[in-house]
Short mmCIF file of C-alpha atoms and ligand atoms in Angstrom, two decimals:
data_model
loop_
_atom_site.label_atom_id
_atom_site.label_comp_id
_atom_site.label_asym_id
_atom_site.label_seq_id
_atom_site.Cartn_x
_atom_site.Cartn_y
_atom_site.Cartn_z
CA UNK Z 401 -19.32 10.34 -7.43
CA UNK Z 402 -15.96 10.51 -9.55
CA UNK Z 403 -15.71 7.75 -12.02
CA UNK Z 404 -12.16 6.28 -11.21
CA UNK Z 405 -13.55 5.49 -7.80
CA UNK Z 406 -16.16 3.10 -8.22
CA UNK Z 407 -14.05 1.13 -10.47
CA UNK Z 408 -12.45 -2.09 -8.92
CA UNK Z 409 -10.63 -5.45 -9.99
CA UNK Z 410 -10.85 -8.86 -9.23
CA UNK Z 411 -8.06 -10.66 -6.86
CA UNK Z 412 -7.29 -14.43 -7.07
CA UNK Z 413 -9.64 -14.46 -3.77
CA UNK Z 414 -12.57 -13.23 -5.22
CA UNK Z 415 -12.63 -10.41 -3.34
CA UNK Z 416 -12.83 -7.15 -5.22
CA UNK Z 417 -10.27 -4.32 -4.84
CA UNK Z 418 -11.11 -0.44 -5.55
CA UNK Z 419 -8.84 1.05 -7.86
CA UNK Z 420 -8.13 4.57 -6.21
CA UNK Z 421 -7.67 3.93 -2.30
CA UNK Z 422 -5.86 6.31 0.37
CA UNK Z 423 -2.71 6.02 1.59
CA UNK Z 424 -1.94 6.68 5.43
CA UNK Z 425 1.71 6.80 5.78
CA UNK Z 426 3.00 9.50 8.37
CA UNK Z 427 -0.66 11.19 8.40
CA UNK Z 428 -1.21 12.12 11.76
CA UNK Z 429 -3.29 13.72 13.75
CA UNK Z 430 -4.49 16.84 13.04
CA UNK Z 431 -4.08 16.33 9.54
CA UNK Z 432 -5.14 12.60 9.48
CA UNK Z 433 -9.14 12.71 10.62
CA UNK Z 434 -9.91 15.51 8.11
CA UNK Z 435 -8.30 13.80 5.06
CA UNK Z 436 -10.03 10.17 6.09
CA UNK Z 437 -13.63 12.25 6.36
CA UNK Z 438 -13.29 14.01 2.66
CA UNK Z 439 -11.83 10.89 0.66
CA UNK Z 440 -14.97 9.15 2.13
CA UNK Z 441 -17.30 11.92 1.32
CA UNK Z 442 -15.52 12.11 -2.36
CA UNK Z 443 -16.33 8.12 -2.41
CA UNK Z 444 -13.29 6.54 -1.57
CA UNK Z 445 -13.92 3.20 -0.22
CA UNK Z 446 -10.17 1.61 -0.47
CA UNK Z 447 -7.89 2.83 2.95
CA UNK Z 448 -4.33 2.13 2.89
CA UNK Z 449 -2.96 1.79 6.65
CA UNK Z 450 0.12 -0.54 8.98
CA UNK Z 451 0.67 -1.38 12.37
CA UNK Z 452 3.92 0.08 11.87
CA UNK Z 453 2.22 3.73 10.69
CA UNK Z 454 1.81 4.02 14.12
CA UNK Z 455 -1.85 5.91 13.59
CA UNK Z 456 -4.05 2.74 12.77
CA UNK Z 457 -5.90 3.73 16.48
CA UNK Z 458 -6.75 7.19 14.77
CA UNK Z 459 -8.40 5.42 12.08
CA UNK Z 460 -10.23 3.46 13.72
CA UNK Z 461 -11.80 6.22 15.32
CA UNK Z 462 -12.51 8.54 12.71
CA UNK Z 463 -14.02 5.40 10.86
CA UNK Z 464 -16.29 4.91 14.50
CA UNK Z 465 -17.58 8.40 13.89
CA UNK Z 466 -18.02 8.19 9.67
CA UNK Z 467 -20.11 5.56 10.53
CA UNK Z 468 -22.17 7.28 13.24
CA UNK Z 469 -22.61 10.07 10.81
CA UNK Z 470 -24.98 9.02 8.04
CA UNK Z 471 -26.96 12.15 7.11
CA UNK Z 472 -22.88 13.36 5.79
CA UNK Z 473 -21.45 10.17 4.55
CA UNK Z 474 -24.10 7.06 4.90
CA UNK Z 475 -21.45 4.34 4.79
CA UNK Z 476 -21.11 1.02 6.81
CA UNK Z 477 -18.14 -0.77 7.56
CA UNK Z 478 -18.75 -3.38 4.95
CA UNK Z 479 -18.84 -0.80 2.13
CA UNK Z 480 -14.84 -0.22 2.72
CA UNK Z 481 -12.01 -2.19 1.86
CA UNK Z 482 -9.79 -1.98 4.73
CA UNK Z 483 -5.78 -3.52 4.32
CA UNK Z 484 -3.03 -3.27 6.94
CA UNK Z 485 0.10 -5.27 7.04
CA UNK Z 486 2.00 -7.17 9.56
CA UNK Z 487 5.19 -5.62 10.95
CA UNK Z 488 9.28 -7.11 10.15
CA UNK Z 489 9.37 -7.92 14.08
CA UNK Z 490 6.20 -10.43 13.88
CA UNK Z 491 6.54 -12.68 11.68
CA UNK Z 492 6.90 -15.94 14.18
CA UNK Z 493 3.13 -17.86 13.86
CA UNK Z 494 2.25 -16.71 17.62
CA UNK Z 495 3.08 -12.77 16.42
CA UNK Z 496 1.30 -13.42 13.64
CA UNK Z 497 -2.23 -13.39 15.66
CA UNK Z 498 -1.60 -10.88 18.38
CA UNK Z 499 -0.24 -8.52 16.01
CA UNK Z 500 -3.13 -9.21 13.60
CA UNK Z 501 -5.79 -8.83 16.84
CA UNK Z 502 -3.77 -5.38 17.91
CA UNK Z 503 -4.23 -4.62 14.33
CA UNK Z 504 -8.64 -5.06 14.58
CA UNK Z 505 -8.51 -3.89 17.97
CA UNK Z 506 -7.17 -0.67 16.61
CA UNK Z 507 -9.14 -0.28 13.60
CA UNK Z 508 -12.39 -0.87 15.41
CA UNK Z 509 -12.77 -4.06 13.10
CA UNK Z 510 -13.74 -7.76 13.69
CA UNK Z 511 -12.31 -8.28 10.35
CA UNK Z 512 -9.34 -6.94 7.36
CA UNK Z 513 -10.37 -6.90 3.62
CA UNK Z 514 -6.71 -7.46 2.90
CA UNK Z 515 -3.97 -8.18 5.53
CA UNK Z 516 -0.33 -8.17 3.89
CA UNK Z 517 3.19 -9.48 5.22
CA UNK Z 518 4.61 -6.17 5.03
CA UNK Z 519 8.21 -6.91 3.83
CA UNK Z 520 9.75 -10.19 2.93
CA UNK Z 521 12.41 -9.50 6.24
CA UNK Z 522 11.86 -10.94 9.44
CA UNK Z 523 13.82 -8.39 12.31
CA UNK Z 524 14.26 -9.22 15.68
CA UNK Z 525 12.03 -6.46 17.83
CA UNK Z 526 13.67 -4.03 20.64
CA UNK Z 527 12.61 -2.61 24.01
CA UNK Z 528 10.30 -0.02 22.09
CA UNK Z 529 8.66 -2.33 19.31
CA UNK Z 530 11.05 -1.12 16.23
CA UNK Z 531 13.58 -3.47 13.88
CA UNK Z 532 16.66 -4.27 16.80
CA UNK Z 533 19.85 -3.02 15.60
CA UNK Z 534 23.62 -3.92 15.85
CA UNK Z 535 25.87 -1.27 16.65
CA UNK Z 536 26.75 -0.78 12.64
CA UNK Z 537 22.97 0.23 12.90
CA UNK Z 538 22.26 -2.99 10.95
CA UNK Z 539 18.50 -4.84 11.17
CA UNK Z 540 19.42 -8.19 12.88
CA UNK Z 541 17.37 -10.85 11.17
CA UNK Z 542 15.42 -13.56 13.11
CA UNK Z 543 15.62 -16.58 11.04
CA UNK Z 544 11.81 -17.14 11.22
CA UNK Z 545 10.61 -19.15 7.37
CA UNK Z 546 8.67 -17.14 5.25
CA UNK Z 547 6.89 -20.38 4.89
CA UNK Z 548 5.98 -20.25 8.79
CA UNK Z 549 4.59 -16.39 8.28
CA UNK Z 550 2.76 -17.27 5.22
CA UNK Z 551 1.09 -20.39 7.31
CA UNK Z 552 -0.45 -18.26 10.04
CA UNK Z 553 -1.58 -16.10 7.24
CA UNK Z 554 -3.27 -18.70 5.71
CA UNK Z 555 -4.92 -19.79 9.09
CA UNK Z 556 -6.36 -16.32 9.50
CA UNK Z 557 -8.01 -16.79 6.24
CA UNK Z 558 -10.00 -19.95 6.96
CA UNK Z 559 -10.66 -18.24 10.11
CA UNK Z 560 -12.81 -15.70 8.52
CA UNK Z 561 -11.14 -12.71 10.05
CA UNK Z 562 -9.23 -11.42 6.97
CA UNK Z 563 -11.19 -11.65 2.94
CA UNK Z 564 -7.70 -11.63 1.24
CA UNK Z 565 -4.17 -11.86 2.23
CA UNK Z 566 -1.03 -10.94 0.25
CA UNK Z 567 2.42 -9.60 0.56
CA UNK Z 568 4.43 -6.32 0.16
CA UNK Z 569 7.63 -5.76 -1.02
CA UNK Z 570 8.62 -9.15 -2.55
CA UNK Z 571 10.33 -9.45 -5.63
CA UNK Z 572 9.41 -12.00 -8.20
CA UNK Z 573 12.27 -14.05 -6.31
CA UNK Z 574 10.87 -14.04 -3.29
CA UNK Z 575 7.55 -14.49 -4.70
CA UNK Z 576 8.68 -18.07 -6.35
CA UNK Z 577 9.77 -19.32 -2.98
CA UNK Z 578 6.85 -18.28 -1.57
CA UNK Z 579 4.42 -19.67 -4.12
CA UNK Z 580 6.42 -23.12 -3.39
CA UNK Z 581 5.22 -23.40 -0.29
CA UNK Z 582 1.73 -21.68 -0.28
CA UNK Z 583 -1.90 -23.75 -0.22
CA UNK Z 584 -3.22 -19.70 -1.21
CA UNK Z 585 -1.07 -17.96 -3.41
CA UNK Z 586 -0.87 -14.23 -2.34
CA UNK Z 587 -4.00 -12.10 -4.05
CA UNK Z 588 -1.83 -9.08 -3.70
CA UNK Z 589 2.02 -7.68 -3.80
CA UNK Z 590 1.75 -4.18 -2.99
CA UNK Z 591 5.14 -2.31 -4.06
CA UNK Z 592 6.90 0.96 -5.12
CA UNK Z 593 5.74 1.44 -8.52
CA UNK Z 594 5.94 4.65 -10.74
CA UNK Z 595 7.68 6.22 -13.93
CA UNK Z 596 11.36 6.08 -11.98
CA UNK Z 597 10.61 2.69 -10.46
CA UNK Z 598 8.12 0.85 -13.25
CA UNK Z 599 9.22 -2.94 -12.26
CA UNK Z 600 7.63 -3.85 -16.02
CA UNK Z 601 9.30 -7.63 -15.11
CA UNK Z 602 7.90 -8.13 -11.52
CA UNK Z 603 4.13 -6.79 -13.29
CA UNK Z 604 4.95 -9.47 -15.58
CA UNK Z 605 5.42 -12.44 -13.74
CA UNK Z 606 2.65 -11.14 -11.14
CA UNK Z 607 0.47 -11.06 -13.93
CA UNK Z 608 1.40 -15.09 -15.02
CA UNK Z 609 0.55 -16.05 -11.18
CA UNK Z 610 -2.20 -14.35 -10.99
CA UNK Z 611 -1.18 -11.91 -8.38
CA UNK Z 612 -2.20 -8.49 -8.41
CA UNK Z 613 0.34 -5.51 -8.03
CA UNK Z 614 -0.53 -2.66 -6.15
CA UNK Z 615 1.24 0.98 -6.85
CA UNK Z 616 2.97 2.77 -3.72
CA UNK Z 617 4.30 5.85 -3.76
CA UNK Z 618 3.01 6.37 -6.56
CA UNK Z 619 3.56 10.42 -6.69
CA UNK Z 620 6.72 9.54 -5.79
CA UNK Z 621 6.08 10.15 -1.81
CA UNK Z 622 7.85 13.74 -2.66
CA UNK Z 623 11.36 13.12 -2.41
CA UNK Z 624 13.29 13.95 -4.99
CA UNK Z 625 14.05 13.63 -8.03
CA UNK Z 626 10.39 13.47 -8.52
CA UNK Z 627 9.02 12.12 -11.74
CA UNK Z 628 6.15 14.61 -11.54
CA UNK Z 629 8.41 17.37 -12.45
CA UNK Z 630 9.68 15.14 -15.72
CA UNK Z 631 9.66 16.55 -19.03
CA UNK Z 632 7.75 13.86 -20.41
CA UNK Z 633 4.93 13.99 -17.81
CA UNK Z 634 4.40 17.69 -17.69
CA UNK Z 635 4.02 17.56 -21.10
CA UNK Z 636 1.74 15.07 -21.07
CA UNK Z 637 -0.19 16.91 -18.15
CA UNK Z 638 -0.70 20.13 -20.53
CA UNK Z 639 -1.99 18.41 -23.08
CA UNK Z 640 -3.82 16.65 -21.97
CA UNK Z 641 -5.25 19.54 -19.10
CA UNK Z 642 -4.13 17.38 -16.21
CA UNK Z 643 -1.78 17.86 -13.16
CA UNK Z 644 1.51 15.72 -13.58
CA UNK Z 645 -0.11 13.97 -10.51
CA UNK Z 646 -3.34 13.07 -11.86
CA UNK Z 647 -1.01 11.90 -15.27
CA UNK Z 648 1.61 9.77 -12.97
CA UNK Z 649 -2.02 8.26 -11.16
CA UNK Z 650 -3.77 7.87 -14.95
CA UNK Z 651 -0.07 5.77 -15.92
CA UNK Z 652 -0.94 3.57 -13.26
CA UNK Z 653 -4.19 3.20 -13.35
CA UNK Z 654 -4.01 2.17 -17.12
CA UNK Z 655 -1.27 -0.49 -16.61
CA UNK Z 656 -4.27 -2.33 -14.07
CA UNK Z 657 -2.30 -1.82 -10.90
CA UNK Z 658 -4.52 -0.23 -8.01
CA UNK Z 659 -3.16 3.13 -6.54
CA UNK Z 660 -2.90 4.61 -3.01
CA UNK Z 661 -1.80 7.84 -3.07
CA UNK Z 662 -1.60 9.95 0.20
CA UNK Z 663 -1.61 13.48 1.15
CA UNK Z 664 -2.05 15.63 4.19
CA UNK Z 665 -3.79 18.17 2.31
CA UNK Z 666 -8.03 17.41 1.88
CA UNK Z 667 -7.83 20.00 -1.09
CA UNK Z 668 -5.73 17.53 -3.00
CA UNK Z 669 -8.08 14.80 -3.00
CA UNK Z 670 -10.54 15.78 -5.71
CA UNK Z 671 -7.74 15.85 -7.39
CA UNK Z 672 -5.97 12.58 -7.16
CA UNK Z 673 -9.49 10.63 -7.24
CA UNK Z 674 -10.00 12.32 -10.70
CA UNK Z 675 -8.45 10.01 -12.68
CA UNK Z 676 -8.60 8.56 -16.84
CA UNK Z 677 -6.89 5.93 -18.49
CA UNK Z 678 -4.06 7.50 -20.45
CA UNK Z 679 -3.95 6.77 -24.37
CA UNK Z 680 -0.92 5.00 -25.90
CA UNK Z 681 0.96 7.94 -27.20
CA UNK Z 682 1.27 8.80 -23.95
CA UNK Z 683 1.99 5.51 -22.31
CA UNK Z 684 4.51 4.95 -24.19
CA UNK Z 685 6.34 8.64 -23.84
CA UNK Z 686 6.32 7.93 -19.93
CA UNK Z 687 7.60 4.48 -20.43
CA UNK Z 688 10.58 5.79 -22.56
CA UNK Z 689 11.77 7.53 -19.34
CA UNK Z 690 14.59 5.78 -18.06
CA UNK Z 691 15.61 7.44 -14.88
CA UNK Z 692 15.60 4.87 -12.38
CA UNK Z 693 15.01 5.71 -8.56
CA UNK Z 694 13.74 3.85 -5.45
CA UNK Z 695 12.40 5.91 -3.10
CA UNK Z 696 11.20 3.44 -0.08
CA UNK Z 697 14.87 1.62 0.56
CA UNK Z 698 15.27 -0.04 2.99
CA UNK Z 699 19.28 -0.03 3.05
CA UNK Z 700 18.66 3.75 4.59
CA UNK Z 701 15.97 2.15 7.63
CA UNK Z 702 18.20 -0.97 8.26
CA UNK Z 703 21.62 -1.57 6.01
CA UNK Z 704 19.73 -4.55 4.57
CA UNK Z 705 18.53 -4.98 1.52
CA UNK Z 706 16.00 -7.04 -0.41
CA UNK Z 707 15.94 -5.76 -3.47
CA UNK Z 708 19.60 -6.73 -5.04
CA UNK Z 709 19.95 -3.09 -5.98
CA UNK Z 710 17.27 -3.91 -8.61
CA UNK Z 711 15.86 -0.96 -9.49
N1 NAP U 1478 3.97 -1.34 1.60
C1 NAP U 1478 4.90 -0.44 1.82
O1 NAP U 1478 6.04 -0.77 2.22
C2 NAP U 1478 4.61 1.00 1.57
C3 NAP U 1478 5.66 1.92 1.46
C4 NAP U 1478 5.36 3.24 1.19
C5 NAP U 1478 4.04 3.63 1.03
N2 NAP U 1478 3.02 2.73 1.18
C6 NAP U 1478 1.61 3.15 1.09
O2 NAP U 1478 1.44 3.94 -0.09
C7 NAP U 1478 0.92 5.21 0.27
C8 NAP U 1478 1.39 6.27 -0.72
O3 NAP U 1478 2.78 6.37 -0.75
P1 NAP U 1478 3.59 7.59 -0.08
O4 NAP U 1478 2.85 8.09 1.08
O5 NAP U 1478 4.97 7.08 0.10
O6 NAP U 1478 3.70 8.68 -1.19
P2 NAP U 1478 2.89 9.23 -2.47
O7 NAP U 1478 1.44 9.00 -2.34
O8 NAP U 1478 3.61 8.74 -3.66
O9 NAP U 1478 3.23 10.77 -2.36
C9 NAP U 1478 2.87 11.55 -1.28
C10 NAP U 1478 3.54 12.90 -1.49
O10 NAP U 1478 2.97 13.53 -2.64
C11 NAP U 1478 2.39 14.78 -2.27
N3 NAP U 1478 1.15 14.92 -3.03
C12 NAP U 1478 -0.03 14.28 -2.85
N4 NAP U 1478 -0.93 14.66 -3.77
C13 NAP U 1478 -0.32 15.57 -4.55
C14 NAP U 1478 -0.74 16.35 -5.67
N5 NAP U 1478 -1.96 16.23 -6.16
N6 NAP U 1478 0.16 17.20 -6.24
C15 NAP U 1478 1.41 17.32 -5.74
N7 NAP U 1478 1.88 16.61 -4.68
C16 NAP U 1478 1.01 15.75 -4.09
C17 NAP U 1478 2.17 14.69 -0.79
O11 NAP U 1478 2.25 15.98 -0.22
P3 NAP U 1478 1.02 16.56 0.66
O12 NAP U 1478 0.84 15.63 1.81
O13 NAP U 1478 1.51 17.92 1.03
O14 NAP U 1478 -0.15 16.58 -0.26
C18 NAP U 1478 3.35 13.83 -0.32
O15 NAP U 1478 4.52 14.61 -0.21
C19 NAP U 1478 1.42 5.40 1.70
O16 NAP U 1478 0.78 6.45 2.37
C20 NAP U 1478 1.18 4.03 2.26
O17 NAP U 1478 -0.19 3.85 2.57
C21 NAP U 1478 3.30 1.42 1.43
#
């Protein structure tokens, strides 16, 4: 099996999180069910999915047939870590639980390793289930507490149904208020983390509370400009006989946040699962870069932000 992905770290819950996991944002099917069967085969245990991905009923049912198929992949359903997160439009306590029970229903699960709030905004829903807009194309909020969400969160805890819960998307702001009001901190803030968007401060204070960061996007989800094609990290890559993607995954890896990369193409995977700690020459070459870019914002989804243009 490749090194990086038996490697895992502690969260504040006890529960233990793989390093390398998968990311399933805008896979699909047909693309989706052949990249879920190789990262298993490769060994990765860690899968990366949302209600809101809109393919968490695929996964469920590729899992349903991984599991069927022991003589190629001999894995149960307790050997993965499974996270999902709860949608902007249910964040009342009552949409907490049905859109957490849609959520197992889906996966073919009677339980989540890791269920996060996905982002710290709570959106009234319309007729089709997405963030209701004005007619400025604005996300109109529903003044539902974070403090409420977080509650039903915690519920679902001592229920048993979910090992770990955490958040995604808050800044160390929104973290404080939360932590005010919390009987279980968060275990996790999952975020956008990479050499454009390295958040050193949020790591920081996540670190202090004991909270640990997870890196999205962390190949920059291919928009552009794309820190894979920077100078520093394609140097880095040659010299060190890497791909710039396996040296933006290595930069993460070696700060001790957890990665999910995703890609459509099975090829890739050895790839991105084939992962080393970076030295500190070259840590600190890709933390001299100072291009700044976000590339998950949500002032393009909904005109709201809840960031503060921090980048
Ligand atoms: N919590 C949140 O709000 C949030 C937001 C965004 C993402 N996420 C999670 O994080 C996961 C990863 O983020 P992401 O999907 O935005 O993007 P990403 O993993 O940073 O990048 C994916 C892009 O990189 C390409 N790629 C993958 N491997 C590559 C390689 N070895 N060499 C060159 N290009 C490569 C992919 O193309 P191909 O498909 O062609 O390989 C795709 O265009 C998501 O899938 C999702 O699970 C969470």
């Amino acid at each position: 099996m490749i090194e990086m992905l038996r490697k895992t770290l502690q969260l504040s819950s006890n529960a233990a999180i793989p390093v390398v996991g998968l990311g399933t944002w805008t896979l699909q099917p047909p693309a989706l069910q052949p990249v879920i069967e190789r990262a298993i085969e490769l060994g990765c245990r860690h899968i990366d999915c949302a209600a809101i991905y809109e393919n968490e009923k695929y996964v469920g049912e590729y899992l349903q047939s991984i599991f069927k198929n022991n003589e190629r992949f001999n894995v149960a359903r307790n050997d993965l870590f499974i996270v999902s997160k709860l949608w902007n439009t249910k964040h009342s306590r009552e949409d907490v639980f049905t859109a957490f029970e849609q959520t197992l229903k889906d996966l073919q699960t009677d339980y989540l390793d890791l269920y996060l709030i996905h982002w710290p905004f709570s959106f009234h829903e319309d007729e089709r289930g997405y963030s209701k807009l004005d007619a400025n194309g604005v996300a109109i909020i529903k003044p539902v507490p974070i403090s409420e969400t977080w509650a039903a969160m915690e519920e679902l805890l001592a229920q048993g149904k979910v090992r770990s819960i955490g958040v995604s998307n808050f800044t160390a702001t929104h973290l404080a208020e939360l932590l005010k009001a919390a009987k279980v901190k968060p275990a996790v803030n999952q975020v956008e983390l990479h050499p454009f968007l390295p958040q050193h401060d949020l790591l920081t204070f996540c670190e202090k509370n004991e909270i640990r960061v997870v890196a999205y996007s962390p190949l920059g989800s291919g928009k552009q400009p794309s820190s894979m094609e920077h100078p520093a990290v394609v140097k880095i890559a040659k010299e060190m006989k890497m791909t710039p993607a396996q040296v933006l995954l290595s930069w993460a890896i070696t700060r001790g946040t957890p990665i999910i990369p995703k890609t459509s193409q099975p090829e890739r995977l050895e790839e991105n699962f084939d992962i080393k700690p970076l030295d500190g020459e070259s840590m600190t070459a890709i933390n001299a870069i100072t291009t700044r870019f976000r590339v998950v914002n949500p002032v393009e989804f909904w005109k709201v932000d809840c960031f503060d243009g921090e980048l």
